[in-house]
Backbone as CSV, one residue per row, in Angstrom:
resi,resn,N_x,N_y,N_z,CA_x,CA_y,CA_z,C_x,C_y,C_z
1,MET,0.850,-1.168,0.000,0.000,0.000,0.000,0.899,1.235,0.000
2,SER,0.645,2.153,-0.919,1.485,3.331,-1.035,1.171,4.322,0.091
3,VAL,2.048,5.275,0.252,1.900,6.283,1.292,0.669,7.144,1.030
4,ARG,0.450,7.487,-0.211,-0.719,8.303,-0.547,-2.017,7.585,-0.206
5,ARG,-2.058,6.312,-0.521,-3.266,5.543,-0.256,-3.507,5.440,1.253
6,ARG,-2.443,5.273,2.020,-2.587,5.209,3.484,-3.116,6.541,4.027
7,ILE,-2.629,7.628,3.474,-3.101,8.945,3.921,-4.581,9.112,3.601
8,VAL,-4.987,8.719,2.416,-6.390,8.837,2.016,-7.266,7.962,2.893
9,VAL,-6.833,6.737,3.177,-7.613,5.837,4.027,-7.703,6.398,5.449
10,GLY,-6.603,6.915,5.959,-6.618,7.505,7.304,-7.542,8.702,7.374
11,TRP,-7.512,9.544,6.356,-8.388,10.715,6.301,-9.844,10.294,6.242
12,ALA,-10.143,9.270,5.433,-11.520,8.782,5.311,-12.018,8.219,6.647
13,VAL,-11.169,7.498,7.351,-11.549,6.932,8.653,-11.839,8.061,9.642
14,LEU,-11.007,9.098,9.646,-11.241,10.226,10.544,-12.537,10.947,10.211
15,CYS,-12.823,11.107,8.931,-14.084,11.752,8.525,-15.286,10.933,8.975
16,LEU,-15.236,9.624,8.789,-16.348,8.772,9.209,-16.519,8.793,10.725
17,ALA,-15.419,8.809,11.450,-15.502,8.880,12.911,-16.114,10.213,13.339
18,GLY,-15.753,11.284,12.667,-16.329,12.590,12.980,-17.812,12.642,12.684
19,LEU,-18.228,12.063,11.573,-19.652,12.006,11.243,-20.423,11.191,12.278
20,ALA,-19.853,10.072,12.700,-20.521,9.234,13.703,-20.638,9.975,15.029
21,ALA,-19.570,10.651,15.437,-19.606,11.401,16.695,-20.617,12.535,16.620
22,THR,-20.683,13.215,15.494,-21.641,14.307,15.324,-23.074,13.803,15.406
23,SER,-23.344,12.675,14.770,-24.714,12.148,14.808,-25.099,11.703,16.211
24,VAL,-24.152,11.167,16.960,-24.435,10.769,18.338,-24.713,11.993,19.197
25,LEU,-23.927,13.054,19.024,-24.118,14.262,19.815,-25.404,14.998,19.447
26,ASP,-25.806,14.917,18.184,-27.025,15.593,17.747,-28.290,14.815,18.087
27,ALA,-28.149,13.543,18.447,-29.317,12.716,18.736,-29.997,13.208,20.006
28,GLU,-31.310,13.163,20.031,-32.087,13.573,21.197,-31.908,12.543,22.318
29,PRO,-31.862,12.998,23.569,-31.776,12.046,24.682,-33.095,11.286,24.807
30,PRO,-33.055,10.105,25.378,-34.290,9.338,25.544,-35.298,10.112,26.394
31,ALA,-36.566,10.010,26.031,-37.618,10.760,26.721,-37.913,10.219,28.107
32,ASP,-37.501,9.005,28.413,-37.814,8.423,29.711,-36.805,8.771,30.792
33,THR,-35.829,9.645,30.501,-34.850,10.068,31.510,-34.978,11.567,31.737
34,PRO,-35.891,12.017,32.625,-36.092,13.447,32.843,-34.989,14.102,33.644
35,GLU,-34.150,13.334,34.337,-33.111,13.923,35.167,-31.734,13.556,34.634
36,SER,-30.778,14.382,34.947,-29.411,14.113,34.548,-28.838,13.025,35.456
37,PRO,-27.710,12.423,35.073,-27.105,11.383,35.912,-26.753,11.872,37.313
38,ALA,-26.494,13.154,37.470,-26.144,13.698,38.786,-27.374,13.883,39.664
39,GLY,-28.557,13.671,39.122,-29.766,13.814,39.907,-30.398,15.177,39.812
40,GLU,-29.784,16.098,39.071,-30.344,17.426,38.923,-31.186,17.467,37.658
41,ALA,-32.254,18.209,37.716,-33.112,18.330,36.549,-32.388,19.085,35.450
42,THR,-32.531,18.610,34.230,-31.895,19.280,33.113,-32.855,20.305,32.532
43,PRO,-32.337,21.463,32.117,-33.228,22.465,31.540,-33.775,21.973,30.204
44,SER,-35.047,22.176,29.984,-35.642,21.770,28.718,-36.419,22.947,28.154
45,GLY,-36.317,23.122,26.873,-37.026,24.217,26.225,-36.474,25.560,26.658
46,THR,-37.345,26.433,27.133,-36.904,27.755,27.566,-36.475,27.708,29.030
47,TYR,-35.649,28.618,29.407,-35.197,28.715,30.792,-35.148,30.186,31.190
48,ALA,-35.311,30.404,32.461,-35.319,31.773,32.966,-33.889,32.241,33.201
49,VAL,-33.600,33.439,32.800,-32.283,34.022,32.990,-32.431,35.147,34.006
50,ASP,-31.605,35.111,35.039,-31.660,36.142,36.068,-30.684,37.252,35.696
51,CYS,-31.171,38.208,34.922,-30.326,39.302,34.469,-29.881,40.179,35.642
52,GLN,-30.721,40.288,36.655,-30.366,41.119,37.804,-29.139,40.564,38.516
53,GLU,-29.001,39.238,38.543,-27.837,38.633,39.180,-26.560,39.010,38.421
54,PHE,-26.628,38.985,37.093,-25.481,39.414,36.294,-25.176,40.882,36.561
55,ALA,-26.211,41.709,36.592,-26.020,43.137,36.821,-25.413,43.395,38.203
56,ASP,-25.874,42.658,39.209,-25.327,42.825,40.556,-23.856,42.433,40.612
57,ASP,-23.496,41.328,39.945,-22.098,40.895,39.924,-21.205,41.933,39.256
58,ILE,-21.695,42.494,38.157,-20.906,43.502,37.441,-20.777,44.765,38.278
59,ALA,-21.871,45.183,38.911,-21.820,46.378,39.757,-20.876,46.179,40.931
60,GLN,-20.866,44.992,41.512,-19.975,44.702,42.632,-18.514,44.737,42.170
61,ALA,-18.235,44.177,41.009,-16.866,44.185,40.487,-16.415,45.610,40.186
62,ARG,-17.327,46.430,39.654,-16.979,47.827,39.373,-16.710,48.592,40.660
63,ALA,-17.520,48.352,41.678,-17.315,49.040,42.958,-15.980,48.641,43.581
64,GLU,-15.652,47.376,43.487,-14.379,46.909,44.035,-13.206,47.522,43.265
65,ALA,-13.323,47.601,41.944,-12.265,48.213,41.137,-12.112,49.690,41.473
66,GLU,-13.219,50.372,41.682,-13.169,51.794,42.046,-12.513,51.976,43.419
67,ARG,-12.842,51.100,44.364,-12.232,51.172,45.691,-10.727,50.958,45.591
68,GLU,-10.303,49.967,44.788,-8.869,49.713,44.621,-8.185,50.888,43.936
69,ARG,-8.863,51.513,42.983,-8.291,52.662,42.290,-8.082,53.820,43.260
70,ARG,-9.055,54.033,44.129,-8.925,55.122,45.110,-7.814,54.836,46.112
71,GLU,-7.634,53.578,46.476,-6.552,53.228,47.398,-5.198,53.526,46.773
72,VAL,-5.077,53.261,45.479,-3.811,53.517,44.787,-3.554,55.008,44.682
73,LEU,-4.612,55.785,44.451,-4.444,57.225,44.282,-4.307,57.969,45.601
74,ASP,-4.613,57.326,46.706,-4.527,57.965,48.018,-3.059,58.216,48.359
75,PRO,-2.674,59.482,48.593,-1.267,59.777,48.875,-0.793,59.195,50.210
76,SER,-1.683,58.947,51.146,-1.253,58.411,52.433,-1.066,56.899,52.387
77,ALA,-1.447,56.278,51.307,-1.303,54.828,51.204,0.172,54.478,51.028
78,THR,0.503,53.307,51.464,1.883,52.866,51.310,2.171,52.651,49.831
79,PRO,3.388,53.023,49.421,3.699,52.852,47.998,3.697,51.367,47.633
80,GLY,3.066,51.090,46.561,3.002,49.715,46.097,3.016,49.692,44.590
81,ARG,3.108,48.536,44.090,3.130,48.390,42.644,1.700,48.441,42.117
82,PRO,1.384,49.407,41.284,0.012,49.486,40.760,-0.243,48.332,39.795
83,ASN,-1.465,47.862,39.805,-1.822,46.807,38.862,-3.125,47.184,38.179
84,ALA,-3.312,46.636,37.041,-4.541,46.885,36.277,-5.135,45.539,35.908
85,THR,-6.436,45.454,35.991,-7.120,44.218,35.650,-8.210,44.527,34.640
86,ALA,-8.216,43.792,33.578,-9.293,43.905,32.591,-10.133,42.638,32.698
87,ARG,-11.427,42.804,32.659,-12.302,41.657,32.826,-13.337,41.664,31.713
88,ALA,-13.481,40.538,31.050,-14.513,40.380,30.031,-15.601,39.488,30.610
89,VAL,-16.840,39.875,30.409,-17.965,39.131,30.959,-18.891,38.747,29.816
90,ALA,-19.212,37.479,29.729,-20.167,37.005,28.737,-21.512,36.803,29.423
91,VAL,-22.546,37.372,28.856,-23.888,37.261,29.425,-24.847,36.781,28.349
92,PRO,-25.961,36.190,28.752,-26.951,35.756,27.764,-27.499,36.941,26.982
93,GLU,-27.904,36.664,25.775,-28.412,37.709,24.887,-29.630,38.411,25.474
94,GLU,-30.419,37.677,26.268,-31.619,38.261,26.850,-31.299,39.412,27.802
95,CYS,-30.095,39.428,28.349,-29.720,40.440,29.337,-28.982,41.628,28.721
96,ALA,-28.738,41.596,27.436,-27.920,42.638,26.809,-28.509,44.026,27.009
97,ASP,-29.809,44.181,26.781,-30.424,45.515,26.918,-30.369,46.014,28.353
98,GLU,-30.647,45.134,29.303,-30.631,45.547,30.706,-29.229,45.975,31.139
99,LEU,-28.219,45.250,30.678,-26.854,45.592,31.064,-26.370,46.846,30.341
100,LYS,-26.850,47.092,29.135,-26.511,48.348,28.458,-27.101,49.519,29.232
101,ASN,-28.329,49.357,29.722,-28.949,50.412,30.528,-28.170,50.635,31.810
102,LEU,-27.686,49.576,32.432,-26.861,49.686,33.637,-25.602,50.457,33.338
103,ASP,-24.992,50.186,32.193,-23.766,50.860,31.807,-24.016,52.351,31.589
104,LEU,-25.162,52.697,31.018,-25.473,54.103,30.794,-25.765,54.844,32.086
105,LYS,-26.341,54.157,33.073,-26.623,54.779,34.363,-25.349,55.122,35.116
106,ASP,-24.305,54.277,34.944,-23.065,54.465,35.685,-22.264,55.655,35.161
107,ARG,-22.561,56.123,33.977,-21.738,57.196,33.395,-22.310,58.529,33.630
């Protein structure tokens, strides 16, 4: 068997394995198992998103950052190495408008 043929056969096997894995992952779970293996109910269909919880977490992080910024700018504070932290937060699409409004209120 030539090297090219082995490469083609290996590629074909990988493609078939990927197709099989995709079909298994896309298959619906059996209807007779309403709970997950851990015993917790799995979300089905729509689910409620607590946008206020996201907003509270972001507001708390902003307040903490502001407090740290003021500590650094305080002349009576002991000299230390200033640090900066950037934080990216991913939130559900349903909360985007509420968090944009929160951002506008803070400015």
